[in-house]
Short mmCIF file of C-alpha atoms and ligand atoms in Angstrom, two decimals:
data_model
loop_
_atom_site.label_atom_id
_atom_site.label_comp_id
_atom_site.label_asym_id
_atom_site.label_seq_id
_atom_site.Cartn_x
_atom_site.Cartn_y
_atom_site.Cartn_z
CA MET A 1 0.61 -4.12 -27.63
CA PHE A 2 3.26 -3.72 -24.95
CA LEU A 3 4.40 -0.49 -23.37
CA GLN A 4 6.60 1.63 -25.56
CA SER A 5 8.44 3.86 -23.18
CA GLY A 6 9.94 5.98 -25.92
CA GLY A 7 12.75 8.26 -24.81
CA PHE A 8 12.49 7.48 -21.11
CA ARG A 9 15.33 5.61 -19.54
CA PRO A 10 17.56 5.88 -16.53
CA PRO A 11 20.78 7.67 -17.40
CA ALA A 12 23.58 5.36 -18.43
CA PRO A 13 26.03 5.81 -15.58
CA ASN A 14 28.91 4.33 -17.60
CA GLY A 15 29.01 1.34 -15.35
CA LYS A 16 29.35 3.50 -12.24
CA VAL A 17 26.33 4.00 -10.05
CA LYS A 18 26.75 6.63 -7.38
CA ILE A 19 25.61 5.33 -4.03
CA TYR A 20 24.89 7.68 -1.14
CA GLU A 21 23.75 7.05 2.38
CA CYS A 22 20.31 8.22 3.38
CA GLU A 23 19.88 7.83 7.14
CA GLY A 24 22.16 4.82 7.12
CA VAL A 25 20.67 3.22 4.00
CA PRO A 26 22.63 2.95 0.72
CA LEU A 27 20.58 4.34 -2.17
CA ALA A 28 21.41 4.94 -5.85
CA GLU A 29 21.64 8.68 -6.33
CA HIS A 30 20.41 9.08 -9.90
CA CYS A 31 17.32 6.99 -9.19
CA MET A 32 16.36 7.61 -5.56
CA GLN A 33 17.40 11.22 -5.49
CA PRO A 34 18.26 13.02 -2.24
CA SER A 35 15.65 15.69 -3.11
CA THR A 36 13.00 12.97 -3.44
CA MET A 37 13.95 11.46 -0.09
CA GLU A 38 13.64 14.91 1.47
CA ALA A 39 10.24 15.51 -0.16
CA LEU A 40 8.96 12.11 0.99
CA LYS A 41 9.33 13.15 4.63
CA THR A 42 6.25 15.35 4.23
CA TRP A 43 4.59 13.56 1.31
CA GLN A 44 0.84 13.09 1.77
CA ALA A 45 -0.60 9.62 1.48
CA ARG A 46 -4.31 8.86 1.17
CA GLN A 47 -6.33 6.62 3.43
CA ASP A 48 -7.38 4.44 0.48
CA ASP A 49 -3.87 4.01 -0.92
CA VAL A 50 -2.48 0.49 -1.06
CA PHE A 51 1.29 0.21 -0.76
CA VAL A 52 3.21 -2.89 -1.77
CA VAL A 53 6.41 -2.66 0.22
CA THR A 54 9.33 -5.06 0.01
CA TYR A 55 13.07 -5.43 0.09
CA PRO A 56 14.04 -5.76 -3.61
CA LYS A 57 13.39 -9.21 -5.11
CA ALA A 58 11.07 -10.43 -2.37
CA GLY A 59 8.06 -10.76 -4.70
CA THR A 60 7.02 -7.14 -5.30
CA THR A 61 5.80 -7.52 -8.88
CA TRP A 62 3.88 -10.66 -8.04
CA THR A 63 2.12 -9.05 -5.09
CA GLN A 64 1.36 -5.92 -7.11
CA GLU A 65 -0.38 -8.09 -9.65
CA ILE A 66 -2.55 -9.76 -7.04
CA VAL A 67 -3.44 -6.38 -5.51
CA SER A 68 -4.22 -4.94 -8.96
CA ALA A 69 -6.52 -7.84 -9.78
CA VAL A 70 -8.20 -7.71 -6.37
CA ILE A 71 -9.00 -4.01 -6.43
CA ARG A 72 -10.36 -4.40 -9.97
CA LYS A 73 -12.55 -7.22 -8.63
CA GLY A 74 -10.98 -9.76 -10.95
CA ASP A 75 -11.64 -7.73 -14.11
CA LEU A 76 -8.50 -8.84 -15.90
CA GLU A 77 -9.35 -6.98 -19.06
CA GLN A 78 -9.01 -3.78 -17.03
CA VAL A 79 -5.83 -5.01 -15.36
CA ASN A 80 -4.24 -5.91 -18.70
CA LYS A 81 -4.93 -2.48 -20.19
CA THR A 82 -2.00 -0.95 -18.34
CA HIS A 83 1.53 -2.15 -17.69
CA THR A 84 2.33 -3.05 -14.09
CA TYR A 85 4.93 -0.28 -13.96
CA LEU A 86 2.25 2.35 -14.54
CA ARG A 87 -0.43 0.66 -12.44
CA ASN A 88 1.96 0.54 -9.51
CA PRO A 89 4.24 3.58 -9.64
CA PHE A 90 7.52 3.30 -7.78
CA LEU A 91 7.33 5.92 -5.05
CA GLU A 92 10.98 6.80 -4.52
CA ALA A 93 12.38 6.15 -8.00
CA THR A 94 12.58 8.88 -10.60
CA ILE A 95 12.53 7.91 -14.23
CA PHE A 96 14.96 10.02 -16.17
CA SER A 97 14.56 11.22 -19.68
CA SER A 98 17.31 10.59 -22.15
CA THR A 99 16.16 13.59 -24.15
CA LYS A 100 16.79 17.04 -22.74
CA ASP A 101 13.48 18.47 -23.87
CA ILE A 102 11.39 16.12 -21.74
CA ASP A 103 11.31 16.97 -18.08
CA VAL A 104 10.06 14.00 -16.10
CA PRO A 105 8.78 14.97 -12.66
CA PRO A 106 9.69 12.83 -9.66
CA THR A 107 7.36 9.85 -9.39
CA HIS A 108 5.78 10.99 -6.11
CA GLU A 109 4.57 14.13 -7.90
CA ILE A 110 3.05 12.00 -10.64
CA ILE A 111 1.37 9.86 -7.97
CA ASP A 112 -0.10 13.03 -6.43
CA LYS A 113 -2.12 13.52 -9.60
CA MET A 114 -3.44 9.95 -9.76
CA LYS A 115 -7.05 9.11 -8.98
CA SER A 116 -7.87 6.93 -5.99
CA PRO A 117 -7.58 4.12 -5.23
CA ARG A 118 -3.86 4.15 -5.93
CA THR A 119 -1.51 1.20 -5.66
CA ILE A 120 2.05 2.26 -4.98
CA LYS A 121 5.29 0.29 -4.93
CA SER A 122 8.11 1.06 -2.53
CA HIS A 123 11.28 -0.62 -1.36
CA LEU A 124 11.85 1.90 1.39
CA PRO A 125 12.81 0.63 4.81
CA GLY A 126 10.27 1.62 7.46
CA HIS A 127 12.12 4.65 8.80
CA LEU A 128 12.32 6.16 5.30
CA LEU A 129 8.73 5.50 4.26
CA PRO A 130 6.73 8.77 4.38
CA PRO A 131 5.37 8.97 7.96
CA ASP A 132 1.97 9.97 6.57
CA VAL A 133 1.46 6.42 5.27
CA MET A 134 1.11 5.08 8.81
CA GLU A 135 -0.61 8.24 10.04
CA LYS A 136 -3.33 7.97 7.39
CA LYS A 137 -3.41 4.21 7.95
CA SER A 138 -3.05 3.55 4.24
CA ARG A 139 -2.85 -0.16 3.65
CA ILE A 140 0.58 -1.78 3.40
CA VAL A 141 1.06 -5.25 1.93
CA TYR A 142 4.57 -6.24 2.93
CA VAL A 143 6.33 -9.28 1.48
CA ALA A 144 9.44 -10.95 2.87
CA ARG A 145 11.37 -13.77 1.21
CA ASN A 146 13.92 -16.15 2.65
CA PRO A 147 17.19 -14.22 2.53
CA LYS A 148 19.03 -16.94 0.62
CA ASP A 149 16.76 -16.84 -2.43
CA LEU A 150 16.50 -13.08 -2.01
CA ALA A 151 20.27 -12.79 -2.40
CA VAL A 152 20.40 -14.96 -5.52
CA SER A 153 17.52 -13.13 -7.16
CA TYR A 154 19.06 -9.73 -6.32
CA TYR A 155 22.42 -10.82 -7.72
CA TYR A 156 20.94 -11.73 -11.10
CA PHE A 157 18.77 -8.63 -11.16
CA SER A 158 21.80 -6.42 -10.49
CA MET A 159 23.84 -7.95 -13.26
CA GLY A 160 24.06 -5.49 -16.14
CA ASN A 161 21.40 -3.28 -14.52
CA PRO A 162 22.36 0.33 -15.16
CA THR A 163 20.62 1.49 -11.98
CA LEU A 164 22.58 -0.77 -9.62
CA PRO A 165 26.21 -1.35 -8.68
CA GLN A 166 27.96 -4.11 -10.60
CA TYR A 167 29.71 -7.06 -9.00
CA ASP A 168 32.42 -9.15 -10.60
CA THR A 169 31.36 -12.35 -8.90
CA TRP A 170 28.55 -13.88 -6.90
CA ASN A 171 30.96 -14.11 -3.94
CA ASP A 172 31.48 -10.33 -4.00
CA PHE A 173 27.75 -9.74 -4.10
CA PHE A 174 27.16 -12.23 -1.29
CA ASP A 175 29.67 -10.45 0.96
CA ASP A 176 28.02 -7.06 0.41
CA PHE A 177 24.55 -8.53 0.88
CA CYS A 178 25.54 -10.08 4.21
CA ALA A 179 27.19 -6.84 5.29
CA GLY A 180 23.98 -4.91 4.57
CA LYS A 181 25.74 -2.89 1.87
CA THR A 182 23.50 -3.66 -1.10
CA VAL A 183 21.09 -0.93 -2.24
CA TYR A 184 18.30 -0.53 0.38
CA GLY A 185 20.65 -1.74 3.09
CA PRO A 186 20.38 -4.64 5.52
CA TRP A 187 17.50 -6.95 4.67
CA TRP A 188 17.12 -7.83 8.38
CA ASN A 189 16.38 -4.23 9.47
CA HIS A 190 13.95 -3.90 6.57
CA TYR A 191 12.11 -7.10 7.48
CA LEU A 192 12.06 -6.51 11.22
CA TYR A 193 10.65 -2.99 11.02
CA TYR A 194 7.55 -4.19 9.17
CA TRP A 195 7.40 -7.48 11.10
CA LYS A 196 6.93 -5.43 14.27
CA LEU A 197 4.00 -3.65 12.60
CA ARG A 198 2.36 -6.90 11.47
CA HIS A 199 -0.49 -6.67 13.99
CA GLU A 200 -1.48 -3.16 12.91
CA PRO A 201 -4.82 -3.35 11.11
CA ASN A 202 -3.42 -1.54 8.07
CA VAL A 203 -0.47 -3.90 7.64
CA LEU A 204 -0.46 -7.36 6.04
CA PHE A 205 2.83 -9.24 6.35
CA LEU A 206 3.30 -12.01 3.78
CA LYS A 207 6.07 -14.43 2.92
CA PHE A 208 7.05 -15.41 -0.62
CA GLU A 209 7.31 -19.07 0.40
CA ASN A 210 3.70 -19.14 1.63
CA MET A 211 2.53 -17.40 -1.54
CA LYS A 212 4.21 -20.15 -3.51
CA LYS A 213 2.64 -22.85 -1.36
CA ASP A 214 -0.86 -21.46 -1.52
CA LEU A 215 -1.52 -18.81 -4.15
CA LYS A 216 -5.28 -19.09 -3.88
CA GLY A 217 -5.14 -18.66 -0.10
CA THR A 218 -2.87 -15.65 -0.61
CA VAL A 219 -5.29 -14.01 -3.04
CA GLU A 220 -8.07 -14.60 -0.52
CA ARG A 221 -5.98 -13.13 2.30
CA ILE A 222 -5.11 -10.03 0.29
CA GLY A 223 -8.77 -9.76 -0.75
CA HIS A 224 -9.91 -10.01 2.85
CA PHE A 225 -7.32 -7.42 3.92
CA LEU A 226 -8.54 -5.00 1.23
CA GLU A 227 -12.17 -5.85 2.02
CA TYR A 228 -13.08 -7.80 -1.10
CA THR A 229 -14.61 -11.26 -1.21
CA PHE A 230 -14.77 -13.31 -4.36
CA SER A 231 -16.61 -16.29 -5.74
CA ASP A 232 -14.50 -19.33 -6.45
CA ASP A 233 -14.61 -18.55 -10.17
CA VAL A 234 -13.20 -15.06 -9.73
CA LEU A 235 -10.58 -16.33 -7.30
CA ASP A 236 -9.48 -18.97 -9.79
CA ARG A 237 -9.26 -16.34 -12.52
CA ILE A 238 -7.03 -14.12 -10.40
CA VAL A 239 -4.87 -17.08 -9.39
CA SER A 240 -4.39 -18.11 -13.00
CA HIS A 241 -3.49 -14.52 -13.97
CA CYS A 242 -0.85 -14.43 -11.21
CA THR A 243 0.98 -17.72 -11.76
CA PHE A 244 4.66 -17.40 -12.63
CA GLU A 245 4.12 -18.83 -16.11
CA ASN A 246 1.23 -16.53 -16.96
CA MET A 247 2.90 -13.42 -15.58
CA LYS A 248 6.05 -14.25 -17.52
CA ALA A 249 4.05 -14.62 -20.72
CA ASN A 250 1.97 -11.48 -20.20
CA PRO A 251 3.56 -8.28 -21.59
CA MET A 252 1.56 -6.19 -19.10
CA THR A 253 2.90 -8.04 -16.06
CA ASN A 254 6.42 -8.89 -17.18
CA PRO A 255 8.80 -5.98 -16.45
CA ASP A 256 11.07 -7.16 -19.27
CA THR A 257 8.70 -5.47 -21.69
CA LEU A 258 9.75 -2.06 -20.38
CA ARG A 259 12.23 -0.63 -22.82
CA PHE A 260 14.27 1.03 -20.10
CA MET A 261 14.85 -2.19 -18.18
CA LYS A 262 18.29 -3.61 -18.82
CA THR A 263 16.64 -6.80 -19.95
CA ASN A 264 14.92 -5.04 -22.89
CA VAL A 265 12.79 -7.29 -24.98
CA GLU A 266 14.48 -8.84 -27.99
CA SER A 267 11.20 -10.06 -29.42
CA ILE A 268 7.79 -11.30 -28.51
CA ASP A 269 7.04 -14.55 -30.19
CA ASN A 270 3.41 -15.47 -29.51
CA ASN A 271 3.40 -15.60 -25.76
CA ASN A 272 7.15 -15.86 -25.38
CA ILE A 273 8.82 -12.69 -24.21
CA ILE A 274 12.46 -12.98 -25.16
CA PRO A 275 14.70 -10.58 -23.24
CA LYS A 276 18.00 -9.42 -24.69
CA ASP A 277 20.15 -10.94 -21.99
CA SER A 278 20.07 -14.26 -20.28
CA HIS A 279 18.69 -13.06 -16.97
CA PRO A 280 15.05 -12.26 -17.42
CA PHE A 281 13.20 -10.41 -14.67
CA MET A 282 10.83 -13.35 -14.35
CA ARG A 283 13.78 -15.66 -13.81
CA LYS A 284 12.75 -18.84 -11.93
CA GLY A 285 10.20 -17.81 -9.33
CA LYS A 286 11.19 -20.75 -7.13
CA VAL A 287 11.83 -21.49 -3.49
CA GLY A 288 15.26 -23.01 -2.86
CA ASP A 289 17.17 -21.86 -5.96
CA TRP A 290 19.92 -20.74 -3.53
CA LYS A 291 20.96 -24.38 -3.25
CA SER A 292 22.57 -24.23 -6.68
CA HIS A 293 24.50 -21.03 -5.83
CA PHE A 294 25.61 -21.09 -2.19
CA THR A 295 28.82 -22.80 -1.15
CA VAL A 296 28.73 -24.79 2.08
CA SER A 297 30.50 -22.00 3.94
CA GLN A 298 28.18 -19.33 2.49
CA ASN A 299 25.25 -21.37 3.71
CA GLU A 300 26.74 -21.62 7.18
CA ALA A 301 27.49 -17.91 7.24
CA MET A 302 23.97 -17.03 6.16
CA ASP A 303 22.42 -19.38 8.70
CA ALA A 304 24.49 -17.73 11.43
CA LEU A 305 23.46 -14.27 10.20
CA ILE A 306 19.78 -15.22 10.15
CA ARG A 307 20.07 -16.67 13.67
CA GLU A 308 21.84 -13.59 14.96
CA LYS A 309 19.67 -10.94 13.32
CA LEU A 310 16.26 -12.53 13.73
CA ALA A 311 16.87 -13.97 17.22
CA GLY A 312 13.86 -13.56 19.47
CA SER A 313 11.78 -11.82 16.79
CA GLY A 314 9.59 -14.81 15.94
CA LEU A 315 10.31 -14.23 12.25
CA VAL A 316 11.46 -17.48 10.66
CA PHE A 317 11.92 -18.72 7.11
CA GLU A 318 11.75 -22.12 5.54
CA CYS A 319 14.83 -22.31 3.42
P1 LIG B 401 13.69 -15.06 -9.10
O1 LIG B 401 14.79 -14.12 -9.51
O2 LIG B 401 14.11 -15.95 -7.95
O3 LIG B 401 13.10 -15.82 -10.22
P2 LIG B 401 10.55 -8.49 -7.30
O4 LIG B 401 9.30 -8.33 -8.08
O5 LIG B 401 10.45 -8.13 -5.87
O6 LIG B 401 11.71 -7.82 -7.98
O7 LIG B 401 10.87 -10.05 -7.25
C1 LIG B 401 11.25 -10.74 -8.40
C2 LIG B 401 11.28 -12.21 -8.06
O8 LIG B 401 9.92 -12.69 -7.91
C3 LIG B 401 11.93 -13.04 -9.15
O9 LIG B 401 12.50 -14.17 -8.49
C4 LIG B 401 10.69 -13.42 -9.98
O10 LIG B 401 10.88 -14.53 -10.82
C5 LIG B 401 9.71 -13.74 -8.84
N1 LIG B 401 8.32 -13.72 -9.30
C6 LIG B 401 7.66 -12.76 -9.98
N2 LIG B 401 6.40 -13.12 -10.24
C7 LIG B 401 6.25 -14.36 -9.71
C8 LIG B 401 5.15 -15.28 -9.67
N3 LIG B 401 3.97 -15.03 -10.23
N4 LIG B 401 5.35 -16.46 -9.02
C9 LIG B 401 6.54 -16.75 -8.45
N5 LIG B 401 7.61 -15.91 -8.47
C10 LIG B 401 7.46 -14.73 -9.09
#
């Protein structure tokens, strides 16, 4: 019932992930290849594309699910036919084949062959997103999350993940995150680029914390943005499909069911997806989990960083 991804997996980099700088942004070479980044400069978007763009761990998968359900007008049977990873291909990330006889094209070339309307995931900072996306005025749903929870979520996601650098301790990760050295670079540049575009008619800027506070309102907002209106019944159906608990239990929305994810599924017991390690993708889905990870001085340092980097922008977070 869940996606069997057969021989496809990112290469095992023996614990060492090669990071390179692409226009000032650290990227993982085997996944976001330099040739892909070059090709994306002239990659053609479509006017009816919907992009879900985020800094990693800001609520990408959640937002993708809402968008998927909205553009299928709440037809969840249709939504559940395909795994989120295939419904929302990851623009800049190439899936490698572990077998030499299968040549997997870069994802953007696979996307080229998809029928409209396409929903596309990207973590690219604004200056690396293909310029044609804004030129064509494709729709962008951008999600930001308070940087403290973002850091904690990213730390757990990185742990044991063969596509990301490994950190010995949370403190080491925290230092790199605050220095803008984690993959995809400084969260503040990422956020601010899209924040400045928030009044463009093709851009919807959301915050994870508001999605948590009012999921139904968020579904309505995304629906309105994509020009769909729903009856209360359909809205409630989409909301129920997109709760943390239901997404965690659903093999088509829980990335742990992908065999190439480091969290590989150990078993599926009724609706319980049991990943092989203790850090499932659908981890806690909470606001404020940082409080059980940050030391007092880390909290002070992060507050100072937020003040410094977001000063005068109008972008604020409840955290
Ligand atoms: P935590 O690690 O804090 O639990 P992304 O999809 O950008 O990688 O973000 C993953 C984060 O979003 C994880 O955060 C995950 O649990 C959370 N998440 C995913 N779906 C969610 C949902 N329906 N409701 C709340 N949080 C969700």
